[in-house]
mmCIF file of C-alpha atoms in Angstrom:
data_model
loop_
_atom_site.group_PDB
_atom_site.id
_atom_site.type_symbol
_atom_site.label_atom_id
_atom_site.label_comp_id
_atom_site.label_asym_id
_atom_site.label_seq_id
_atom_site.Cartn_x
_atom_site.Cartn_y
_atom_site.Cartn_z
ATOM 1 C CA ASP Q 60 -27.081 -100.735 -4.560
ATOM 2 C CA THR Q 61 -30.553 -102.205 -4.299
ATOM 3 C CA GLY Q 62 -31.885 -99.698 -1.797
ATOM 4 C CA VAL Q 63 -34.234 -96.787 -2.344
ATOM 5 C CA SER Q 64 -32.658 -94.179 -4.600
ATOM 6 C CA GLN Q 65 -33.504 -90.511 -5.029
ATOM 7 C CA ASP Q 66 -32.522 -87.966 -7.601
ATOM 8 C CA PRO Q 67 -31.206 -85.334 -7.423
ATOM 9 C CA ARG Q 68 -29.407 -85.452 -4.074
ATOM 10 C CA HIS Q 69 -29.215 -81.687 -3.873
ATOM 11 C CA LYS Q 70 -31.254 -78.948 -5.517
ATOM 12 C CA ILE Q 71 -30.811 -75.206 -5.225
ATOM 13 C CA THR Q 72 -33.548 -73.119 -6.759
ATOM 14 C CA LYS Q 73 -34.807 -69.581 -6.685
ATOM 15 C CA ARG Q 74 -38.077 -68.708 -5.043
ATOM 16 C CA GLY Q 75 -40.949 -69.049 -7.447
ATOM 17 C CA GLN Q 76 -39.386 -71.786 -9.555
ATOM 18 C CA ASN Q 77 -40.798 -75.274 -9.922
ATOM 19 C CA VAL Q 78 -38.804 -78.346 -8.903
ATOM 20 C CA THR Q 79 -39.328 -82.071 -9.382
ATOM 21 C CA PHE Q 80 -37.760 -84.916 -7.454
ATOM 22 C CA ARG Q 81 -37.652 -88.585 -8.326
ATOM 23 C CA CYS Q 82 -37.746 -91.655 -6.104
ATOM 24 C CA ASP Q 83 -37.045 -95.244 -7.145
ATOM 25 C CA PRO Q 84 -38.212 -97.707 -4.483
ATOM 26 C CA ILE Q 85 -36.738 -101.083 -3.695
ATOM 27 C CA SER Q 86 -37.751 -103.538 -6.388
ATOM 28 C CA GLU Q 87 -41.147 -105.153 -5.721
ATOM 29 C CA HIS Q 88 -41.995 -102.772 -2.884
ATOM 30 C CA ASN Q 89 -45.563 -101.742 -3.598
ATOM 31 C CA ARG Q 90 -45.838 -98.963 -1.037
ATOM 32 C CA LEU Q 91 -43.986 -95.679 -1.438
ATOM 33 C CA TYR Q 92 -43.928 -92.738 0.948
ATOM 34 C CA TRP Q 93 -42.767 -89.146 0.834
ATOM 35 C CA TYR Q 94 -41.613 -87.328 3.963
ATOM 36 C CA ARG Q 95 -40.135 -83.923 4.640
ATOM 37 C CA GLN Q 96 -37.429 -83.406 7.255
ATOM 38 C CA THR Q 97 -36.233 -80.050 8.541
ATOM 39 C CA LEU Q 98 -33.212 -79.483 10.741
ATOM 40 C CA GLY Q 99 -33.644 -80.881 14.227
ATOM 41 C CA GLN Q 100 -36.953 -82.587 13.459
ATOM 42 C CA GLY Q 101 -38.101 -86.064 12.635
ATOM 43 C CA PRO Q 102 -39.472 -86.886 9.202
ATOM 44 C CA GLU Q 103 -42.989 -85.540 8.617
ATOM 45 C CA PHE Q 104 -45.339 -87.518 6.428
ATOM 46 C CA LEU Q 105 -46.443 -85.931 3.150
ATOM 47 C CA THR Q 106 -48.147 -88.638 1.101
ATOM 48 C CA TYR Q 107 -48.112 -92.314 0.248
ATOM 49 C CA PHE Q 108 -48.916 -94.650 -2.601
ATOM 50 C CA GLN Q 109 -49.941 -98.244 -2.791
ATOM 51 C CA ASN Q 110 -48.980 -99.261 -6.299
ATOM 52 C CA GLU Q 111 -50.135 -96.330 -8.450
ATOM 53 C CA ALA Q 112 -52.929 -95.207 -6.113
ATOM 54 C CA GLN Q 113 -52.291 -92.230 -3.841
ATOM 55 C CA LEU Q 114 -53.978 -93.351 -0.626
ATOM 56 C CA GLU Q 115 -53.216 -90.618 1.855
ATOM 57 C CA LYS Q 116 -52.085 -87.016 1.830
ATOM 58 C CA SER Q 117 -50.990 -84.902 4.771
ATOM 59 C CA ARG Q 118 -52.345 -81.444 5.414
ATOM 60 C CA LEU Q 119 -48.714 -80.379 4.946
ATOM 61 C CA LEU Q 120 -49.143 -81.121 1.254
ATOM 62 C CA SER Q 121 -50.439 -77.785 0.014
ATOM 63 C CA ASP Q 122 -51.869 -77.321 -3.464
ATOM 64 C CA ARG Q 123 -48.384 -76.366 -4.656
ATOM 65 C CA PHE Q 124 -47.253 -79.936 -4.067
ATOM 66 C CA SER Q 125 -48.177 -82.856 -6.289
ATOM 67 C CA ALA Q 126 -46.972 -86.429 -6.344
ATOM 68 C CA GLU Q 127 -47.397 -89.169 -8.883
ATOM 69 C CA ARG Q 128 -46.549 -92.810 -9.274
ATOM 70 C CA PRO Q 129 -47.878 -93.494 -12.755
ATOM 71 C CA LYS Q 130 -46.906 -97.124 -13.228
ATOM 72 C CA GLY Q 131 -46.584 -98.186 -9.639
ATOM 73 C CA SER Q 132 -42.797 -98.093 -9.797
ATOM 74 C CA PHE Q 133 -40.904 -94.791 -9.446
ATOM 75 C CA SER Q 134 -42.554 -91.676 -8.056
ATOM 76 C CA THR Q 135 -42.115 -87.952 -8.602
ATOM 77 C CA LEU Q 136 -42.784 -85.098 -6.196
ATOM 78 C CA GLU Q 137 -43.251 -81.668 -7.751
ATOM 79 C CA ILE Q 138 -43.278 -78.370 -5.908
ATOM 80 C CA GLN Q 139 -44.624 -75.422 -7.828
ATOM 81 C CA ARG Q 140 -43.800 -71.785 -7.075
ATOM 82 C CA THR Q 141 -41.257 -72.718 -4.423
ATOM 83 C CA GLU Q 142 -41.056 -70.685 -1.221
ATOM 84 C CA GLN Q 143 -38.178 -70.356 1.237
ATOM 85 C CA GLY Q 144 -40.187 -72.402 3.727
ATOM 86 C CA ASP Q 145 -39.986 -75.345 1.345
ATOM 87 C CA SER Q 146 -36.259 -75.680 2.066
ATOM 88 C CA ALA Q 147 -35.865 -79.098 3.647
ATOM 89 C CA MET Q 148 -34.725 -82.658 3.059
ATOM 90 C CA TYR Q 149 -37.305 -84.617 1.085
ATOM 91 C CA LEU Q 150 -37.151 -88.295 1.925
ATOM 92 C CA CYS Q 151 -38.706 -91.186 0.097
ATOM 93 C CA ALA Q 152 -39.326 -94.599 1.652
ATOM 94 C CA SER Q 153 -40.778 -97.878 0.489
ATOM 95 C CA SER Q 154 -42.155 -101.003 2.116
ATOM 96 C CA PRO Q 155 -42.833 -104.500 0.790
ATOM 97 C CA PRO Q 156 -46.305 -105.927 0.176
ATOM 98 C CA THR Q 157 -45.984 -108.356 3.064
ATOM 99 C CA SER Q 158 -45.492 -105.684 5.721
ATOM 100 C CA GLY Q 159 -48.147 -103.030 5.136
ATOM 101 C CA VAL Q 160 -46.873 -99.649 6.253
ATOM 102 C CA TYR Q 161 -44.414 -101.359 8.565
ATOM 103 C CA GLU Q 162 -40.711 -101.738 7.800
ATOM 104 C CA GLN Q 163 -40.216 -98.597 5.777
ATOM 105 C CA TYR Q 164 -36.806 -98.272 4.145
ATOM 106 C CA PHE Q 165 -35.607 -94.790 3.389
ATOM 107 C CA GLY Q 166 -33.691 -93.301 0.505
ATOM 108 C CA PRO Q 167 -30.814 -90.833 0.933
ATOM 109 C CA GLY Q 168 -33.078 -87.843 0.397
ATOM 110 C CA THR Q 169 -33.081 -84.748 -1.796
ATOM 111 C CA ARG Q 170 -31.950 -81.602 -0.030
ATOM 112 C CA LEU Q 171 -33.809 -78.581 -1.387
ATOM 113 C CA THR Q 172 -32.548 -75.070 -0.813
ATOM 114 C CA VAL Q 173 -34.777 -72.221 -1.952
ATOM 115 C CA THR Q 174 -32.970 -68.899 -2.216
ATOM 116 C CA GLY U 188 -53.968 -87.994 14.987
ATOM 117 C CA GLU U 189 -50.978 -89.622 16.601
ATOM 118 C CA ASN U 190 -48.488 -87.534 18.588
ATOM 119 C CA VAL U 191 -45.084 -88.901 19.582
ATOM 120 C CA GLU U 192 -42.908 -87.244 22.221
ATOM 121 C CA GLN U 193 -39.249 -88.220 22.532
ATOM 122 C CA HIS U 194 -36.763 -87.562 25.360
ATOM 123 C CA PRO U 195 -34.053 -86.544 25.847
ATOM 124 C CA SER U 196 -33.213 -84.372 22.874
ATOM 125 C CA THR U 197 -29.486 -84.928 23.466
ATOM 126 C CA LEU U 198 -27.686 -87.640 25.391
ATOM 127 C CA SER U 199 -23.967 -87.827 26.080
ATOM 128 C CA VAL U 200 -22.407 -91.012 27.437
ATOM 129 C CA GLN U 201 -18.974 -92.503 27.844
ATOM 130 C CA GLU U 202 -17.981 -95.457 25.706
ATOM 131 C CA GLY U 203 -19.133 -98.644 27.377
ATOM 132 C CA ASP U 204 -22.027 -97.026 29.247
ATOM 133 C CA SER U 205 -25.673 -97.744 28.515
ATOM 134 C CA ALA U 206 -28.024 -95.291 26.834
ATOM 135 C CA VAL U 207 -31.799 -95.113 27.147
ATOM 136 C CA ILE U 208 -34.130 -93.073 24.952
ATOM 137 C CA LYS U 209 -37.817 -92.815 25.786
ATOM 138 C CA CYS U 210 -40.906 -92.096 23.707
ATOM 139 C CA THR U 211 -44.561 -91.656 24.521
ATOM 140 C CA TYR U 212 -47.452 -91.872 22.083
ATOM 141 C CA SER U 213 -51.012 -90.633 22.229
ATOM 142 C CA ASP U 214 -53.032 -93.041 20.055
ATOM 143 C CA SER U 215 -53.921 -96.181 21.994
ATOM 144 C CA ALA U 216 -54.629 -97.928 18.668
ATOM 145 C CA SER U 217 -50.981 -97.655 17.560
ATOM 146 C CA ASN U 218 -49.510 -101.113 17.212
ATOM 147 C CA TYR U 219 -46.080 -100.754 15.596
ATOM 148 C CA PHE U 220 -43.094 -98.886 17.014
ATOM 149 C CA PRO U 221 -39.869 -98.703 14.985
ATOM 150 C CA TRP U 222 -36.592 -97.014 15.849
ATOM 151 C CA TYR U 223 -34.397 -95.370 13.216
ATOM 152 C CA LYS U 224 -30.767 -94.315 13.391
ATOM 153 C CA GLN U 225 -29.663 -91.392 11.261
ATOM 154 C CA GLU U 226 -25.995 -90.551 10.944
ATOM 155 C CA LEU U 227 -25.053 -87.074 9.790
ATOM 156 C CA GLY U 228 -25.950 -86.575 6.148
ATOM 157 C CA LYS U 229 -27.260 -90.116 5.739
ATOM 158 C CA ARG U 230 -30.638 -91.783 5.391
ATOM 159 C CA PRO U 231 -32.633 -92.966 8.425
ATOM 160 C CA GLN U 232 -31.975 -96.674 8.955
ATOM 161 C CA LEU U 233 -34.381 -99.031 10.668
ATOM 162 C CA ILE U 234 -32.492 -100.610 13.570
ATOM 163 C CA ILE U 235 -35.206 -102.357 15.563
ATOM 164 C CA ASP U 236 -38.976 -102.431 15.841
ATOM 165 C CA ILE U 237 -41.630 -103.850 18.132
ATOM 166 C CA ARG U 238 -45.286 -104.688 17.697
ATOM 167 C CA SER U 239 -47.925 -104.211 20.356
ATOM 168 C CA ASN U 240 -48.299 -107.916 21.097
ATOM 169 C CA VAL U 241 -44.710 -108.021 22.399
ATOM 170 C CA GLY U 242 -43.308 -106.362 25.512
ATOM 171 C CA GLU U 243 -39.605 -106.518 24.741
ATOM 172 C CA LYS U 244 -37.327 -107.296 21.823
ATOM 173 C CA LYS U 245 -33.543 -107.596 21.728
ATOM 174 C CA ASP U 246 -30.973 -107.590 18.959
ATOM 175 C CA GLN U 247 -27.413 -107.858 20.211
ATOM 176 C CA ARG U 248 -26.630 -104.602 22.043
ATOM 177 C CA ILE U 249 -29.969 -102.928 21.395
ATOM 178 C CA ALA U 250 -33.348 -103.631 22.901
ATOM 179 C CA VAL U 251 -36.757 -102.026 22.835
ATOM 180 C CA THR U 252 -39.415 -102.234 25.539
ATOM 181 C CA LEU U 253 -43.090 -101.351 25.216
ATOM 182 C CA ASN U 254 -45.604 -100.478 27.915
ATOM 183 C CA LYS U 255 -49.012 -100.342 26.229
ATOM 184 C CA THR U 256 -50.841 -99.317 29.371
ATOM 185 C CA ALA U 257 -48.667 -96.277 29.875
ATOM 186 C CA LYS U 258 -48.283 -95.725 26.117
ATOM 187 C CA HIS U 259 -44.534 -95.489 26.165
ATOM 188 C CA PHE U 260 -41.642 -97.356 24.639
ATOM 189 C CA SER U 261 -37.900 -97.136 25.073
ATOM 190 C CA LEU U 262 -34.676 -97.906 23.222
ATOM 191 C CA HIS U 263 -31.818 -99.366 25.246
ATOM 192 C CA ILE U 264 -28.266 -99.513 23.923
ATOM 193 C CA THR U 265 -25.710 -101.339 26.046
ATOM 194 C CA GLU U 266 -21.919 -101.177 25.841
ATOM 195 C CA THR U 267 -22.088 -98.056 23.694
ATOM 196 C CA GLN U 268 -19.400 -97.449 21.086
ATOM 197 C CA PRO U 269 -18.371 -94.238 19.282
ATOM 198 C CA GLU U 270 -20.025 -95.532 16.099
ATOM 199 C CA ASP U 271 -23.353 -95.502 17.948
ATOM 200 C CA SER U 272 -23.189 -91.697 17.811
ATOM 201 C CA ALA U 273 -26.110 -90.538 15.670
ATOM 202 C CA VAL U 274 -29.622 -89.146 15.885
ATOM 203 C CA TYR U 275 -32.196 -91.738 16.897
ATOM 204 C CA PHE U 276 -35.871 -91.387 16.007
ATOM 205 C CA CYS U 277 -38.795 -93.305 17.411
ATOM 206 C CA ALA U 278 -42.065 -93.624 15.506
ATOM 207 C CA ALA U 279 -45.538 -95.076 15.901
ATOM 208 C CA THR U 280 -48.370 -96.163 13.635
ATOM 209 C CA ARG U 281 -51.731 -97.922 13.699
ATOM 210 C CA GLY U 282 -50.602 -99.984 10.758
ATOM 211 C CA TYR U 283 -53.026 -98.729 8.163
ATOM 212 C CA SER U 284 -51.737 -95.199 8.342
ATOM 213 C CA THR U 285 -48.198 -94.018 8.024
ATOM 214 C CA LEU U 286 -45.482 -93.381 10.608
ATOM 215 C CA THR U 287 -45.493 -90.477 13.057
ATOM 216 C CA PHE U 288 -41.970 -89.676 14.217
ATOM 217 C CA GLY U 289 -40.589 -88.141 17.377
ATOM 218 C CA LYS U 290 -38.226 -85.178 17.133
ATOM 219 C CA GLY U 291 -35.122 -87.248 17.628
ATOM 220 C CA THR U 292 -32.368 -87.758 20.186
ATOM 221 C CA MET U 293 -28.776 -86.906 19.398
ATOM 222 C CA LEU U 294 -26.601 -89.540 21.054
ATOM 223 C CA LEU U 295 -22.936 -88.687 21.554
ATOM 224 C CA VAL U 296 -20.629 -91.464 22.683
ATOM 225 C CA SER U 297 -17.246 -90.242 23.862
ATOM 226 C CA PRO U 298 -14.217 -92.576 23.680
#
């Protein structure tokens, strides 16, 4: 499968714990995006990278959230001191250098449940 | 920032009927409007998109129309089939910022 991959697919954690998710974009896609999706809603933008540079962050991304893309390939999203309100599907997407922020291709997501 | 409204929230049709989903956007500078299909438990998949220099685009049974003056765009699915059942999301962007999504439309196609 040469699509966007995410790991883990499911994560259950207790409130207050830290969690980290990984996203591997499609090969040679230089832009990578993180979104959050809750039940009955469309994806909400969190942050995006062009190569290793983090170019934009949403106000949704509180100081408990941090994202990295150290070598311009895979990315990690960390949530510190998780809260029940963080329970959601975390989606990663990537787009090729020829299309800007257009044509975003999504991964299968990581479903986070905070108990 | 951009705001995208999507209607209806649910749509039930009989197999073979047409389905239309409508979206409005607020930012007149938006220039790219994709549609995604998300089946239960699966990733959103890009099914069709349109740029602001085009009024209509077709791909087999699906088509998208754009009215820049009114700031709305629509997804049209003809000859619906049960496998078209899914949640459909519209989105909009200026092109140098990321996508703003609507809340989705659950399409149910009954055999």
